[in-house]
mmCIF file of C-alpha atoms and ligand atoms in Angstrom:
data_model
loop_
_atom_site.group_PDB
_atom_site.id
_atom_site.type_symbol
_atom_site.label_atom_id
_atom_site.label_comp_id
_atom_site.label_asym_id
_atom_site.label_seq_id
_atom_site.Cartn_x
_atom_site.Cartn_y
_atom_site.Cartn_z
ATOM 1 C CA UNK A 1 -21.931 8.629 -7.044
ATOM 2 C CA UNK A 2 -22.794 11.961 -5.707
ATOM 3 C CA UNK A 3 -20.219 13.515 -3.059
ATOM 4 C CA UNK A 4 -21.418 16.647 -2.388
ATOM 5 C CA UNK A 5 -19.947 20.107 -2.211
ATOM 6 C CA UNK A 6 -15.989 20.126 -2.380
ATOM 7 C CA UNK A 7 -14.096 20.821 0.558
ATOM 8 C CA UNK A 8 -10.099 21.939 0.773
ATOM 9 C CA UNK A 9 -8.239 19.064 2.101
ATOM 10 C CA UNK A 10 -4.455 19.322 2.887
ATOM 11 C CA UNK A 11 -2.398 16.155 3.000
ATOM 12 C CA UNK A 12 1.218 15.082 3.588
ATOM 13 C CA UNK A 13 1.592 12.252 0.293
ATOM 14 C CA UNK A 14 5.176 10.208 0.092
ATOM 15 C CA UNK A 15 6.409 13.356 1.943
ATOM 16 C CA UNK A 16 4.811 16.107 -0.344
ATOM 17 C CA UNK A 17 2.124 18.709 1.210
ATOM 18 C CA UNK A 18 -0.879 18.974 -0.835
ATOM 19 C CA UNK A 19 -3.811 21.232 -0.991
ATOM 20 C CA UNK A 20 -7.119 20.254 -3.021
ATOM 21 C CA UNK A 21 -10.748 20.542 -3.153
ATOM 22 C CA UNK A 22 -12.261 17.382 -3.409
ATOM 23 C CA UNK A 23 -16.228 16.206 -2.208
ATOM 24 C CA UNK A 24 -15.447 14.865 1.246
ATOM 25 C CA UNK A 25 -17.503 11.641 0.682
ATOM 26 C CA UNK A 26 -15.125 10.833 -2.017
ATOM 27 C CA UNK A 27 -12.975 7.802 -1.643
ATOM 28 C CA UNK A 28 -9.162 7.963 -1.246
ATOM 29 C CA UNK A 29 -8.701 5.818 -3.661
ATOM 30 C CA UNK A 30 -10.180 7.930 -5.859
ATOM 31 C CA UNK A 31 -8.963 10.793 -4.895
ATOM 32 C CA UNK A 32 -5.070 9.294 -5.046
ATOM 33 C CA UNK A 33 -6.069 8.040 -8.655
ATOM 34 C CA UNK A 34 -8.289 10.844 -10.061
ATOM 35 C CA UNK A 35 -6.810 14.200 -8.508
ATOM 36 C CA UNK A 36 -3.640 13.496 -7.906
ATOM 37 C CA UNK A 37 -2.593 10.525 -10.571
ATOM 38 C CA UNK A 38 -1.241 8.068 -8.488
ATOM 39 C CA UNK A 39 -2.509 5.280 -10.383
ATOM 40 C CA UNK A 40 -0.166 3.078 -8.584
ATOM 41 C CA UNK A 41 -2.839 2.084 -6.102
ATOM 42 C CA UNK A 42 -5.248 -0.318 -7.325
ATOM 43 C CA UNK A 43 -8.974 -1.240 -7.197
ATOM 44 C CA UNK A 44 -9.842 -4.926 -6.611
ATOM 45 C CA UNK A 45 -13.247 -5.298 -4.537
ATOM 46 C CA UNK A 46 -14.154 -1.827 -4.237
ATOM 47 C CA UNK A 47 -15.269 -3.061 -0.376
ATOM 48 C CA UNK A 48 -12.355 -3.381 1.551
ATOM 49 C CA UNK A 49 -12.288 -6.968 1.261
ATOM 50 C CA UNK A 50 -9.196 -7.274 -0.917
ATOM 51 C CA UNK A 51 -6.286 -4.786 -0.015
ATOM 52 C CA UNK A 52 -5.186 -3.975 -3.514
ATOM 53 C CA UNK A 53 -5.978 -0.645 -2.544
ATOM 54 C CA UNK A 54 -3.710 -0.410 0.571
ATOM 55 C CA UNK A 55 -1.835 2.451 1.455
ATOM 56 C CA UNK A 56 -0.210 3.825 4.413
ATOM 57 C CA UNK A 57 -2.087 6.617 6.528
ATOM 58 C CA UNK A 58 -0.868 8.037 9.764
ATOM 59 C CA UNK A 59 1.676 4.741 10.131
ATOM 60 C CA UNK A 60 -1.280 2.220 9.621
ATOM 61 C CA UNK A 61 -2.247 0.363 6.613
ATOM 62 C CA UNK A 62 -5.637 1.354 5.209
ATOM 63 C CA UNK A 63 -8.131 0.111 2.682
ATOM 64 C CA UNK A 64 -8.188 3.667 0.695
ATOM 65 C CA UNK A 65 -11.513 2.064 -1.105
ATOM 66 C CA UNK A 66 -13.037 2.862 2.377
ATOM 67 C CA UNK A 67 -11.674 6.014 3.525
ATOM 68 C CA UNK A 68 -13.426 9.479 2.501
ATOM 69 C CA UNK A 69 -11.380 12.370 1.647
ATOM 70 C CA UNK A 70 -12.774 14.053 4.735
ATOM 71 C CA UNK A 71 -11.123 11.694 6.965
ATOM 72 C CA UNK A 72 -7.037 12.241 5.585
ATOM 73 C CA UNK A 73 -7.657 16.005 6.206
ATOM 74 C CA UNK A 74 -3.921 16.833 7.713
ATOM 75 C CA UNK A 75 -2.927 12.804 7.266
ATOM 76 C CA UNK A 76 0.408 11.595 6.303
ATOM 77 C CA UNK A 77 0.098 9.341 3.644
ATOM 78 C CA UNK A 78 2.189 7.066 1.702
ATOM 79 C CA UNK A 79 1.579 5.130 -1.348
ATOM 80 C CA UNK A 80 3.314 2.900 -3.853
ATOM 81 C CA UNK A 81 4.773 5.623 -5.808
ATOM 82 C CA UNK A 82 6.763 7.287 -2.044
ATOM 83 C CA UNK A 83 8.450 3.216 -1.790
ATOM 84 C CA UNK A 84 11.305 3.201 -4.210
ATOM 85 C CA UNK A 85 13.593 5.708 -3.467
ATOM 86 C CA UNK A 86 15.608 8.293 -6.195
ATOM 87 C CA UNK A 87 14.458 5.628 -8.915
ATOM 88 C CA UNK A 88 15.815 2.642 -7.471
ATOM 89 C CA UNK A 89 13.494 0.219 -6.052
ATOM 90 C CA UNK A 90 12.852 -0.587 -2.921
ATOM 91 C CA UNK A 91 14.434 -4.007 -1.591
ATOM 92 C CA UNK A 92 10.817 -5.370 -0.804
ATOM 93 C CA UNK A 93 9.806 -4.579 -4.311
ATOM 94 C CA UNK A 94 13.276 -5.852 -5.592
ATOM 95 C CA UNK A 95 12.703 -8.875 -3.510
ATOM 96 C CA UNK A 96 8.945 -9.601 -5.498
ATOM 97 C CA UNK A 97 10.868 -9.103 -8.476
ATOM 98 C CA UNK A 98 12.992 -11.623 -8.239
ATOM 99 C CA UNK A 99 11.051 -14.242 -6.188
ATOM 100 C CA UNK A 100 8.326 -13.906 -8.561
ATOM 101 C CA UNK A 101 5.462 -12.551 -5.804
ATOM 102 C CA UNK A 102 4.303 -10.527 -8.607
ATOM 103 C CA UNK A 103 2.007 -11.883 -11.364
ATOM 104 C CA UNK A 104 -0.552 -9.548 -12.682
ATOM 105 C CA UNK A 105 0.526 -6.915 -10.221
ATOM 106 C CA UNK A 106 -3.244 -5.825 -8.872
ATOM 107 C CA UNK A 107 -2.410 -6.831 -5.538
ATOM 108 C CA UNK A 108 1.293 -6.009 -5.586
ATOM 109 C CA UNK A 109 1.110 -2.575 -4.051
ATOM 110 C CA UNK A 110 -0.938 -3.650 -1.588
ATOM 111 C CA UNK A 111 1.137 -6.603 -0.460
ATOM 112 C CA UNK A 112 4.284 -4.285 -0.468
ATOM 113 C CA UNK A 113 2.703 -1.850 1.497
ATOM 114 C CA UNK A 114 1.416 -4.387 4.137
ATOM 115 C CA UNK A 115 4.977 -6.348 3.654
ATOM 116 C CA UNK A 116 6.605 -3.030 4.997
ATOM 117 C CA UNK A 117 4.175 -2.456 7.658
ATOM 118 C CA UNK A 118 5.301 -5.867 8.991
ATOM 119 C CA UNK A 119 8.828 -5.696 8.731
ATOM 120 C CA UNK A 120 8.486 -2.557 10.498
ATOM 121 C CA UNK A 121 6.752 -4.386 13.493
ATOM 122 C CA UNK A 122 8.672 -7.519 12.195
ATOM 123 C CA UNK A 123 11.573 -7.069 11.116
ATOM 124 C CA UNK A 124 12.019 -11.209 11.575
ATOM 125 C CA UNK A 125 8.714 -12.936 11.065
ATOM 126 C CA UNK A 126 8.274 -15.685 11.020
ATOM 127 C CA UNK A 127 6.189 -17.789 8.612
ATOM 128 C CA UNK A 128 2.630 -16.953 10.751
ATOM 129 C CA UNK A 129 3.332 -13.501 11.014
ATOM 130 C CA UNK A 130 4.288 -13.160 7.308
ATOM 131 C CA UNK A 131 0.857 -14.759 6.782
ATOM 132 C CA UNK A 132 -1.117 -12.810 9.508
ATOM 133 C CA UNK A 133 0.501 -9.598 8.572
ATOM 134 C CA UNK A 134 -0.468 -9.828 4.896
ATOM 135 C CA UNK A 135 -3.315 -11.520 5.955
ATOM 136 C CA UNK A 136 -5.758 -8.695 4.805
ATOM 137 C CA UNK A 137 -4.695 -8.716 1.461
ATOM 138 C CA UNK A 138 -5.817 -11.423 -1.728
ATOM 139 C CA UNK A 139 -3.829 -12.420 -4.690
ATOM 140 C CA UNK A 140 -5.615 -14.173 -7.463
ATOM 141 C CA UNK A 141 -2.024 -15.224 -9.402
ATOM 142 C CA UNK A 142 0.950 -16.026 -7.451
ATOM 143 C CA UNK A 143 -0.668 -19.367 -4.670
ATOM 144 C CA UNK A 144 0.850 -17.167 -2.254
ATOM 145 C CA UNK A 145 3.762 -19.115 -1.711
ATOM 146 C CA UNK A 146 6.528 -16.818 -3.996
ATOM 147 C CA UNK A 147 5.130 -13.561 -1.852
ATOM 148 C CA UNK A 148 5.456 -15.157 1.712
ATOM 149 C CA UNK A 149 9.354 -16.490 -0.037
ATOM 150 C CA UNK A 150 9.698 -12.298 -1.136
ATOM 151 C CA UNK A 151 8.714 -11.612 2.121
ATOM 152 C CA UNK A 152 10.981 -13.611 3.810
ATOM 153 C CA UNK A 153 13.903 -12.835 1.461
ATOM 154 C CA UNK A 154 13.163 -9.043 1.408
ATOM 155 C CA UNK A 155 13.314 -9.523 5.612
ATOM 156 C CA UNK A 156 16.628 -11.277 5.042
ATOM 157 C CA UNK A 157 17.884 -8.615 2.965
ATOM 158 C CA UNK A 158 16.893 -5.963 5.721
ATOM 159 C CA UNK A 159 18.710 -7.844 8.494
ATOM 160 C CA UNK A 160 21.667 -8.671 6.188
ATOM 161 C CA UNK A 161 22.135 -4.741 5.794
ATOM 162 C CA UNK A 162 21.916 -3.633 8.555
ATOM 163 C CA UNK A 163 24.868 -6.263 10.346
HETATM 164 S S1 FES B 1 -10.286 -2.400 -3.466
HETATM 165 FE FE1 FES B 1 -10.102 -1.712 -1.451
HETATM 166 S S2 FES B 1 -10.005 -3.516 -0.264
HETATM 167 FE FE2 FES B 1 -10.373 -4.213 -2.286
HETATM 168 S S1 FES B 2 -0.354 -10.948 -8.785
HETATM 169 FE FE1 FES B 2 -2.316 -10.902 -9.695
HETATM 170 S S2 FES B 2 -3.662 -10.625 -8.055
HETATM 171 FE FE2 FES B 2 -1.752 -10.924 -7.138
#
């Protein structure tokens, strides 16, 4: 695909200021993959359809497969690679882990993402929100029900800590 002349974009990533010259046309996906090798994030649909490409921009989650560079000039961003913390992981992820919500692991990023994006507005959820919230995002392996169970125990977790 053609993107045109490169532009200098400067973005806050998993808490890290970055500077690059990328086409503006060029999707964040690729750009998070390509120029700054954060493979982490993955491509399923390539149409924002799927949400194995989510990621966290501004505080919202975002389909990076439809997001040009242009549009994250000054952003905060956070990806799979900002969740676990001084190499441990993060309970959510721990929580997939164990509960088997992880399978072939294209969507897994993008359901932790989205799973922290709803514990932050959730930190309770029920069984509908758990299923709204991650609503935007397809898994091919697990049936579903071990991530809504990883959900719920990774919420559990959360609530247990912080009694
Ligand atoms: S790859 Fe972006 S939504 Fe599917
Ligand atoms: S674990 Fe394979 S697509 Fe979800």
């Amino acid at each position: 695909m053609s993107h045109t002349k490169p532009s200098l974009i400067q973005l806050t990533i998993n808490g890290q200021t970055q500077s690059l010259e990328v086409p503006p046309m060029k999707r964040l996906l690729d750009v998070l993959r390509e120029d700054l090798h954060l493979t982490g994030t993955k491509e399923g649909c390539g149409e924002g359809e799927c949400g194995a490409c989510a990621v966290m921009m501004n505080g919202e989650l975002v389909n990076s497969c439809l997001v040009p560079a242009l549009q994250v000039q000054g952003a905060q961003l956070r990806t799979i690679e900002g969740v676990a913390t001084d190499g441990h992981l993060h309970p959510i992820q721990q929580c997939f882990l164990e509960r088997g919500g992880a399978q072939c692991g294209i969507c897994t990023p993008g359901m932790i993402l989205a799973t922290q994006h709803l514990l932050d507005k959730h930190p309770n959820p029920t069984m509908e929100q758990i299923q709204e919230g991650l609503g935007g995002n397809l898994c091919r392996c697990t049936g579903y029900m071990r991530i809504f169970e990883s959900v719920q125990q990774a919420a559990q977790c959360a609530l247990a800590g912080k009694e």
